[in-house]
PDB file of C-alpha atoms in Angstrom:
ATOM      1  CA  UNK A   1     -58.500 -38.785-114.419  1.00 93.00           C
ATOM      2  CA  UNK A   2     -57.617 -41.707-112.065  1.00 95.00           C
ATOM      3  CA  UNK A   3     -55.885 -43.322-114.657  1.00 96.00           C
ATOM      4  CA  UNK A   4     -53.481 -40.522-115.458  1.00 96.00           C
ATOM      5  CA  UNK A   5     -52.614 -39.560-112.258  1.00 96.00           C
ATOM      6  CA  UNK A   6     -51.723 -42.970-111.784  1.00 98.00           C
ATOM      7  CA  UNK A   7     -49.457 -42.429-114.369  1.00 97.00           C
ATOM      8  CA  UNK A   8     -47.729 -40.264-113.386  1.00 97.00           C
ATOM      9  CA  UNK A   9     -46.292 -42.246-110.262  1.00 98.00           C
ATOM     10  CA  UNK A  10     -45.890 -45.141-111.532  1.00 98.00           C
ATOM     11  CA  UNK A  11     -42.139 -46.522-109.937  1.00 97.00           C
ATOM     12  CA  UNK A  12     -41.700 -49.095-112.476  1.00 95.00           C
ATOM     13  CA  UNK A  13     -38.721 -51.220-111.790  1.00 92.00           C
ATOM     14  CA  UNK A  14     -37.183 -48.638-109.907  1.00 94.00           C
ATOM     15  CA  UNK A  15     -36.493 -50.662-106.854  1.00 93.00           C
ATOM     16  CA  UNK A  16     -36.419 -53.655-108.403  1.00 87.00           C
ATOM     17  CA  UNK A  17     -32.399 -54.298-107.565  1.00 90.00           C
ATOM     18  CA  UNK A  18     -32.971 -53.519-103.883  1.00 92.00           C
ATOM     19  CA  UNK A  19     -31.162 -56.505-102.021  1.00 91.00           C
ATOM     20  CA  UNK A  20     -34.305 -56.998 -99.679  1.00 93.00           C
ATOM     21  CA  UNK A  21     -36.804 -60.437-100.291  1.00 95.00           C
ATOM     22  CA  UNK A  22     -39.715 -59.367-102.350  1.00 96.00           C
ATOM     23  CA  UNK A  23     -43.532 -59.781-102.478  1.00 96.00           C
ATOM     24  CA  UNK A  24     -46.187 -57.847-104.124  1.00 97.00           C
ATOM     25  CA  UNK A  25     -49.601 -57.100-103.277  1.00 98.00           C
ATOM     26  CA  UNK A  26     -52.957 -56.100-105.729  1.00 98.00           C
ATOM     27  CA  UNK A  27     -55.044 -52.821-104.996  1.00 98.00           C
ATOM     28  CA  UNK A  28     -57.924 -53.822-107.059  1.00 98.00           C
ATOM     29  CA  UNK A  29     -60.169 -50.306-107.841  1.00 98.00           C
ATOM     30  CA  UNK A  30     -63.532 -50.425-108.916  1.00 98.00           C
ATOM     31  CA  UNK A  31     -66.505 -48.239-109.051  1.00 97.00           C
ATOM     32  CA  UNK A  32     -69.221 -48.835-107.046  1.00 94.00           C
ATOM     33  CA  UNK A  33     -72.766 -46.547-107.181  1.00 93.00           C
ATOM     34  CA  UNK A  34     -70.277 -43.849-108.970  1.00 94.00           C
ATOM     35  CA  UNK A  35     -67.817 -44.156-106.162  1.00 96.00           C
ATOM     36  CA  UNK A  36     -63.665 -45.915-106.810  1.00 98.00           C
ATOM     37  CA  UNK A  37     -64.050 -48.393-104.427  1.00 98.00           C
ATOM     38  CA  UNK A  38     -60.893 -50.719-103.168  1.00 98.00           C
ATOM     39  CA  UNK A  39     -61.382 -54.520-102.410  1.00 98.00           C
ATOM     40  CA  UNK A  40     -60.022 -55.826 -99.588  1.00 97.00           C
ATOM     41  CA  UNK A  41     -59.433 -59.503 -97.793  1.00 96.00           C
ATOM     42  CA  UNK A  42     -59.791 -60.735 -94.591  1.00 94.00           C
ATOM     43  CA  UNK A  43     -56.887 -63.427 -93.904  1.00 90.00           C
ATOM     44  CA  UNK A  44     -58.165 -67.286 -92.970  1.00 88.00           C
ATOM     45  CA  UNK A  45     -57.188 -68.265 -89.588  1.00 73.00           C
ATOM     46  CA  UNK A  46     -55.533 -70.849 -91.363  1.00 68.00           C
ATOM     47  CA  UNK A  47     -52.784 -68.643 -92.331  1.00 64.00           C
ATOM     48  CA  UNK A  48     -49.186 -68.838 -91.160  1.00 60.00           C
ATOM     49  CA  UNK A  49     -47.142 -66.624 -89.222  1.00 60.00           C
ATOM     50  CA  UNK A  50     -48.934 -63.347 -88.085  1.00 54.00           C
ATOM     51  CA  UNK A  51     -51.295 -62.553 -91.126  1.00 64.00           C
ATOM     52  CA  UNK A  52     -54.314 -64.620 -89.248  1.00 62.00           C
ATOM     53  CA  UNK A  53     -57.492 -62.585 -89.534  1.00 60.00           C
ATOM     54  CA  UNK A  54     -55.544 -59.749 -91.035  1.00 85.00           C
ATOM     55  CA  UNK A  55     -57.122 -57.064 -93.157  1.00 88.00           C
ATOM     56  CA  UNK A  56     -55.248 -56.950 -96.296  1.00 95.00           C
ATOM     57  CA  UNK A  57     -54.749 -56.589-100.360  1.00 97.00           C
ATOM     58  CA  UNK A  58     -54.272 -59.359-102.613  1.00 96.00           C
ATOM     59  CA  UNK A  59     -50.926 -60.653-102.660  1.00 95.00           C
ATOM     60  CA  UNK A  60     -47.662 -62.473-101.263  1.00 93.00           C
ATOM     61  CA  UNK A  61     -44.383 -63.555-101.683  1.00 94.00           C
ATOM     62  CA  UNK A  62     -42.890 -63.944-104.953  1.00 95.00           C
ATOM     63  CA  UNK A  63     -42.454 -66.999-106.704  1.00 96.00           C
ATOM     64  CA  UNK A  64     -39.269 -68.165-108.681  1.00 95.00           C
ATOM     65  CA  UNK A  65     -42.207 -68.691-111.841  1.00 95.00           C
ATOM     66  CA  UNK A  66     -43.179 -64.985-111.528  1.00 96.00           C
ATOM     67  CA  UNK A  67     -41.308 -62.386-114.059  1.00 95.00           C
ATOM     68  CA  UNK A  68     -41.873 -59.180-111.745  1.00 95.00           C
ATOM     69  CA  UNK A  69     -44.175 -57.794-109.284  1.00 96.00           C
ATOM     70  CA  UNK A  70     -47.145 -57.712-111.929  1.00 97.00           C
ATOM     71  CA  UNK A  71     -47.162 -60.939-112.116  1.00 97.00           C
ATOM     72  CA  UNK A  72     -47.125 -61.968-108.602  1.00 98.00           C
ATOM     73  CA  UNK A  73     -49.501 -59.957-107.874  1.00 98.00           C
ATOM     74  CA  UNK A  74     -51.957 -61.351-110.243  1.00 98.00           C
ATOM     75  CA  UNK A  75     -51.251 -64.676-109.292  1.00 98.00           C
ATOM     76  CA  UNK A  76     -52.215 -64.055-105.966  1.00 97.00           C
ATOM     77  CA  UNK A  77     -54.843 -62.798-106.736  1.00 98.00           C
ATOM     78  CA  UNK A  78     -56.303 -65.026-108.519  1.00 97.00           C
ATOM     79  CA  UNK A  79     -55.342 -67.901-105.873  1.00 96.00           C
ATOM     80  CA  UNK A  80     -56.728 -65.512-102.953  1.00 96.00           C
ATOM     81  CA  UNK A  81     -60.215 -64.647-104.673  1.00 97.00           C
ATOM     82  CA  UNK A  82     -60.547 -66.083-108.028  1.00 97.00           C
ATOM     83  CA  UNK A  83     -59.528 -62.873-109.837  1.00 97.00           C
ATOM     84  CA  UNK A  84     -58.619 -63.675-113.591  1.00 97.00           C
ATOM     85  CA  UNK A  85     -55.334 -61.960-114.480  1.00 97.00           C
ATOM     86  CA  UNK A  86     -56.821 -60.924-118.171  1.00 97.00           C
ATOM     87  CA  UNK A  87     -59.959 -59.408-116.083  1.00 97.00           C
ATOM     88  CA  UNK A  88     -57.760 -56.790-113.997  1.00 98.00           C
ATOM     89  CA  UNK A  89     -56.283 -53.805-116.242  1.00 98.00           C
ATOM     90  CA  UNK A  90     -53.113 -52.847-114.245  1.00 98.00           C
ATOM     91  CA  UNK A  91     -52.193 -49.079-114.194  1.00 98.00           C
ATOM     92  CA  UNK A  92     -48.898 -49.026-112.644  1.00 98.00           C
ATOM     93  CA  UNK A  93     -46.427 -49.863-110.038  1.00 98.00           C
ATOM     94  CA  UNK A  94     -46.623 -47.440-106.573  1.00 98.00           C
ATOM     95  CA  UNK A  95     -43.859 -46.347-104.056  1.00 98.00           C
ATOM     96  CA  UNK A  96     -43.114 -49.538-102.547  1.00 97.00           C
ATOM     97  CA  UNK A  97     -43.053 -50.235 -98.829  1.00 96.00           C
ATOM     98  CA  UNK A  98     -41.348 -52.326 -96.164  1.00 93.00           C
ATOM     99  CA  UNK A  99     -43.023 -54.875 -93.855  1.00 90.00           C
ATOM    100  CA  UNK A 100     -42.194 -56.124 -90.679  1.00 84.00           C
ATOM    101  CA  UNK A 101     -40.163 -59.076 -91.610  1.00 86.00           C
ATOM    102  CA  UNK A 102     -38.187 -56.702 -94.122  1.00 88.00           C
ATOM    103  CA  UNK A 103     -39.697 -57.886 -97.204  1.00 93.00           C
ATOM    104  CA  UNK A 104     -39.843 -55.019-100.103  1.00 96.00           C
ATOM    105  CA  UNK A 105     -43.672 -55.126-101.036  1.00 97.00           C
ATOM    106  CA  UNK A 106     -44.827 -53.465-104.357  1.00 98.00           C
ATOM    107  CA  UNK A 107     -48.225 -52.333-104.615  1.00 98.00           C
ATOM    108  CA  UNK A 108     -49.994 -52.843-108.372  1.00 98.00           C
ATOM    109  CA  UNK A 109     -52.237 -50.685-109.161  1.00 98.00           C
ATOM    110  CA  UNK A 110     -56.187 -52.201-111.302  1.00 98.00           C
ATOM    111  CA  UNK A 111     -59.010 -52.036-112.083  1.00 98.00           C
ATOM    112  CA  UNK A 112     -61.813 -54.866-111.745  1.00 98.00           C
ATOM    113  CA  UNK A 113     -65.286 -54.578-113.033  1.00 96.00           C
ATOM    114  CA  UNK A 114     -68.246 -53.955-110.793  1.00 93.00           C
ATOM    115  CA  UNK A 115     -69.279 -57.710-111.824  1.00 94.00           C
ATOM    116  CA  UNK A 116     -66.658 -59.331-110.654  1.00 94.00           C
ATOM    117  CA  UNK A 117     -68.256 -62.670-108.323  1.00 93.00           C
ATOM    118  CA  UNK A 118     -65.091 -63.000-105.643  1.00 94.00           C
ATOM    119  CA  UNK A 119     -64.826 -66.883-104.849  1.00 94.00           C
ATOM    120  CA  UNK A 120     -62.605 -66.704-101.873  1.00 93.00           C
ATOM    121  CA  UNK A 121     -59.934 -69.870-101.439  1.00 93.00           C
ATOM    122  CA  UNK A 122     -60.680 -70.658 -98.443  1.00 91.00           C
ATOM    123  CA  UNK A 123     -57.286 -72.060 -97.137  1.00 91.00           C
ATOM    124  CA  UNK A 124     -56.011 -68.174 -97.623  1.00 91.00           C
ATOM    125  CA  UNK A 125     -59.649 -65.880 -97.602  1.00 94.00           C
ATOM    126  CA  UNK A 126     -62.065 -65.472 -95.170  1.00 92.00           C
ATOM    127  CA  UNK A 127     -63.906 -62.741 -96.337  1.00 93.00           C
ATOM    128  CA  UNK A 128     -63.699 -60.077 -99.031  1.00 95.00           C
ATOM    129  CA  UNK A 129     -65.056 -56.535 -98.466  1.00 96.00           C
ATOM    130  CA  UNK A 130     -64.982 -53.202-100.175  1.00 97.00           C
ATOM    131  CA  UNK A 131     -64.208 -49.751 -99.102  1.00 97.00           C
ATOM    132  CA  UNK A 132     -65.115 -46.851-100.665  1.00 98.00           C
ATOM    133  CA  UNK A 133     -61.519 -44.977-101.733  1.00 98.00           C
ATOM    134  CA  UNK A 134     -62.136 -41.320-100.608  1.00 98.00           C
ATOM    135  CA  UNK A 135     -62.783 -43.264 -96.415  1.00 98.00           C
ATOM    136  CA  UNK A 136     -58.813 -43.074 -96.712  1.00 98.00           C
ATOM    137  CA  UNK A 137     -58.721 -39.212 -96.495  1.00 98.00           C
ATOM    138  CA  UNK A 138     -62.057 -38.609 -95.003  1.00 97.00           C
ATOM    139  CA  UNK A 139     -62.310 -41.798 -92.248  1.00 97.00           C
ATOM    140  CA  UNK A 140     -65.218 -41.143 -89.784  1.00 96.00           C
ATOM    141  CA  UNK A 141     -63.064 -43.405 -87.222  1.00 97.00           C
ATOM    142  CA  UNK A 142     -59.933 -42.767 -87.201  1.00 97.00           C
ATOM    143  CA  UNK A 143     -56.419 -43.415 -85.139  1.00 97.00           C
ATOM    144  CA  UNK A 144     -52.772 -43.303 -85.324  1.00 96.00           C
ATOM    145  CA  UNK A 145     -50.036 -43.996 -83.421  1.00 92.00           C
ATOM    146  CA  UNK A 146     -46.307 -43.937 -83.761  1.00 90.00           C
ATOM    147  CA  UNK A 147     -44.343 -47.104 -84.625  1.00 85.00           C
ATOM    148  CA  UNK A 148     -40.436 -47.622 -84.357  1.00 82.00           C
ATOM    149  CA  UNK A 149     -39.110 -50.647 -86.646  1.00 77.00           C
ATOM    150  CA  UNK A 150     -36.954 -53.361 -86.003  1.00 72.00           C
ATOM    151  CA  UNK A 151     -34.327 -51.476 -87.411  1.00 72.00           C
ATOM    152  CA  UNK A 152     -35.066 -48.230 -85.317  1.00 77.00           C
ATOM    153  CA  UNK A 153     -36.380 -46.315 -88.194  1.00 79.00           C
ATOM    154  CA  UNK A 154     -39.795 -44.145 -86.454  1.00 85.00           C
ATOM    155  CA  UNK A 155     -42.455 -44.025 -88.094  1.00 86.00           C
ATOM    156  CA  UNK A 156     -46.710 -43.174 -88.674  1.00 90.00           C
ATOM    157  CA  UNK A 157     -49.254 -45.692 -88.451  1.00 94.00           C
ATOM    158  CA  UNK A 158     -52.339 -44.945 -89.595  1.00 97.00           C
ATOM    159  CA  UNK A 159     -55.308 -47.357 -88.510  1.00 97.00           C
ATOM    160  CA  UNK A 160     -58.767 -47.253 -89.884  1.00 98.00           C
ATOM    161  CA  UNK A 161     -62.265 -48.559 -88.664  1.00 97.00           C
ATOM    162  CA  UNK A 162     -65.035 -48.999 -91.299  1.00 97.00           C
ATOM    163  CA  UNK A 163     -68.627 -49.752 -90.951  1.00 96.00           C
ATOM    164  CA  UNK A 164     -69.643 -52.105 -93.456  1.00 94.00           C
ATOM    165  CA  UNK A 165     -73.437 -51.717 -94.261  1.00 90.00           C
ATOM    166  CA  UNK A 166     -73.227 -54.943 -96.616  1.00 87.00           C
ATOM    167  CA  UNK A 167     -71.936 -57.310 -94.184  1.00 85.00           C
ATOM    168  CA  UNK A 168     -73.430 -55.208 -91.244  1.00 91.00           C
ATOM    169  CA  UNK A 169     -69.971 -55.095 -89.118  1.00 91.00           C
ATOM    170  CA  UNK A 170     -66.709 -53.215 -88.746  1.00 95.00           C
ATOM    171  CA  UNK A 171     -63.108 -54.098 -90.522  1.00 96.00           C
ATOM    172  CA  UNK A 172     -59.944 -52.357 -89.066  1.00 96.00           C
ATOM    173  CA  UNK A 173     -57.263 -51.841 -91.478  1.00 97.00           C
ATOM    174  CA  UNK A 174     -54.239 -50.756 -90.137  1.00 95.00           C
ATOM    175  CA  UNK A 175     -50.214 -51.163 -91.059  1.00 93.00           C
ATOM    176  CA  UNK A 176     -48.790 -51.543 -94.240  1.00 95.00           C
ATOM    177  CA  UNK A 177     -52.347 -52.307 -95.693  1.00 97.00           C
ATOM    178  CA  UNK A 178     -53.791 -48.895 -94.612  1.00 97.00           C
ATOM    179  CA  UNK A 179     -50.394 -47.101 -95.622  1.00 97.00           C
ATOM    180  CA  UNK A 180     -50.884 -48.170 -99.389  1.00 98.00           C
ATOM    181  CA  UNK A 181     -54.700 -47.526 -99.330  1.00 98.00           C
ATOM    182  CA  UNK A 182     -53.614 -43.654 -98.353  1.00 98.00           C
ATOM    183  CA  UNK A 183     -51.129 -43.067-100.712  1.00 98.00           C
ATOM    184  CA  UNK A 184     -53.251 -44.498-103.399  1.00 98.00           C
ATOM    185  CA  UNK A 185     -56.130 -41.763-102.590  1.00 98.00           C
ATOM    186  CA  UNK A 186     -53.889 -39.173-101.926  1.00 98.00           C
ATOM    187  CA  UNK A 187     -52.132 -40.182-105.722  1.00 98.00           C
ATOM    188  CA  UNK A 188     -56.119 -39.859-107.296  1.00 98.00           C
ATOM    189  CA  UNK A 189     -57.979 -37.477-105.323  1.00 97.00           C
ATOM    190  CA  UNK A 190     -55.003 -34.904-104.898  1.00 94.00           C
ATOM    191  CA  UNK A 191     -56.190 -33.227-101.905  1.00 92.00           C
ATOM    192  CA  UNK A 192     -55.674 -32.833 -98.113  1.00 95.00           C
ATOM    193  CA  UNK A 193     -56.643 -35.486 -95.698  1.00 97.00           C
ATOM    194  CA  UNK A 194     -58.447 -34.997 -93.086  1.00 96.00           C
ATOM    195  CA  UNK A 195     -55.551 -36.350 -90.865  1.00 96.00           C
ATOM    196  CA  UNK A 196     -51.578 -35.489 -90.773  1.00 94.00           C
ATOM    197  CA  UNK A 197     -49.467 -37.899 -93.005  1.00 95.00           C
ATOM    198  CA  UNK A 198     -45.721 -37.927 -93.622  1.00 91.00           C
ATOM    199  CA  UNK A 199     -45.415 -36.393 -97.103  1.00 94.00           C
ATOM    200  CA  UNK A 200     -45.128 -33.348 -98.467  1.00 96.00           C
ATOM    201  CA  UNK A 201     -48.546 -33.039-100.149  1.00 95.00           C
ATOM    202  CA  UNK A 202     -46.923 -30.261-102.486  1.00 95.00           C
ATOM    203  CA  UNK A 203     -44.353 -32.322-103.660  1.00 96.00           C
ATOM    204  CA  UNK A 204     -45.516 -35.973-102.711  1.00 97.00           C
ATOM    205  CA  UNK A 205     -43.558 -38.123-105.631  1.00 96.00           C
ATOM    206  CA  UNK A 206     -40.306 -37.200-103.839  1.00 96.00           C
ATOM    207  CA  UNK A 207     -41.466 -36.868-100.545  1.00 96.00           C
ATOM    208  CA  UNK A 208     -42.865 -39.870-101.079  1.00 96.00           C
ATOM    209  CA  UNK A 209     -39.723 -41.484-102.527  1.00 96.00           C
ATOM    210  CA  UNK A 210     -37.462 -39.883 -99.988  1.00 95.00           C
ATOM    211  CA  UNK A 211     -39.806 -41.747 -96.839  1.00 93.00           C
ATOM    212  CA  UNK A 212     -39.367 -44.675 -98.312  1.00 95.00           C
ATOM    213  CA  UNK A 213     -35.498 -44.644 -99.189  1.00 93.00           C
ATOM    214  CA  UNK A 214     -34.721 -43.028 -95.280  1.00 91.00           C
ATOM    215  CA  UNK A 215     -37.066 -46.375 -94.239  1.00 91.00           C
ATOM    216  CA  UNK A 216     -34.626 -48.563 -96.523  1.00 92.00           C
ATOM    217  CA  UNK A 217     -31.577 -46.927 -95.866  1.00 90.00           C
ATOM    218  CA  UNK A 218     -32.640 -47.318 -91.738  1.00 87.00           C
ATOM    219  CA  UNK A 219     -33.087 -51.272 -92.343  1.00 83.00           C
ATOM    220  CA  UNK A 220     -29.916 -51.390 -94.451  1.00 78.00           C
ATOM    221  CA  UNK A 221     -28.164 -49.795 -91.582  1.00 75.00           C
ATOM    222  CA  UNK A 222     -29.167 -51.900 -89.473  1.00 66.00           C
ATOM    223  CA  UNK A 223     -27.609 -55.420 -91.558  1.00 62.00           C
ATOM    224  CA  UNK A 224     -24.749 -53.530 -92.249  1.00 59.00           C
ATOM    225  CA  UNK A 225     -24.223 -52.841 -88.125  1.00 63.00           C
ATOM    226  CA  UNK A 226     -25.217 -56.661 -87.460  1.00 57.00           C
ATOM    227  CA  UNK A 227     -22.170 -57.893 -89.869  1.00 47.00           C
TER     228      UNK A 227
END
């Protein structure tokens, strides 16, 4: 069931001619005591630039070697936590977002098996944790705020806390991270969250599609004013 609702809103190459820098990121599903369960990273302090300690997927920048988003994603992955490319089955390509330094991000869509042994690189990886899927429409501690971007385009941020019982403490996941986790379970689980989002749950492929091209269209805007 998880597979074909994937399916269904899978983007493709879509936005693959947008004139923006691009990076890609992995939401690895797996299922865990009969639960989907998403893995998550924490970033090394090691890192550059503002992703220190940061709570987030799989994934970076892409490379001049890599043919699309796929691809870097996998090869991230596999640099970030020792994830073998043939060992993920991709599903599809979501709604992509926008980060803070204006980079279009694609999020890929696989599954991992439950005996997967994560070795972290630990130039890149502190820690990797998992989160059970459904804690991104049901959260027992939960937040949001609003957020305007540097191109003036306002906007929802939703920020999560979760208790981890395996490593016995809590991970927040917030920003673009958190966004992607929410739209995956609202893609699978079809229902309402127990917290307000900004799609039209009725129609959320092109509600979904028209958030993101009123974000793009905000940034591109913005470039066009700057010129």
């Amino acid at each position: 069931k998880a597979r074909r609702r994937l399916r269904e809103f899978d983007v493709g190459d879509k936005f693959s001619r947008l004139p923006l820098p691009r990076a890609a990121v992995l939401l690895p599903l797996t299922v865990r005591g009969g639960r989907l369960h998403l893995l998550l990273t924490v970033r090394s302090m090691q890192v550059p630039g503002g992703l220190r300690g940061a709570r987030s997927f799989p994934g970076n920048h892409r490379e001049a070697t890599d043919k699309d988003d796929t691809d870097t994603a996998l090869r991230e992955a596999k640099e970030e936590v020792g994830l073998q490319p043939e060992k993920v089955e991709v599903i599809c390509r979501l709604m992509p977002g926008i980060d803070k330094m204006n980079n279009l991000v694609t999020p890929v869509v696989g599954f991992i098996e439950d005996t997967f042994q994560v070795t972290p690189n630990p130039d890149e990886v502190s820690e990797v944790f998992f989160v059970p899927l459904e804690y991104f429409v049901k959260p027992f501690n939960y937040k949001t705020f609003s957020y305007k971007t540097s191109s003036g385009y306002l906007t929802r941020i939703h920020c999560f806390t979760y208790d981890d019982q395996e490593h016995r403490r809590s991970f927040r996941i917030w920003g673009l991270t958190a966004h992607f986790a929410v739209f995956l379970a609202l893609v699978i689980f079809g229902e309402r969250p127990t917290f307000e989002v900004d799609y039209d749950l009725d129609n959320l492929m092109s509600s979904s599609e028209n958030y993101f091209i009123n974000l793009y269209a905000s940034i591109h805007e913005r470039k066009k004013s700057n010129l």
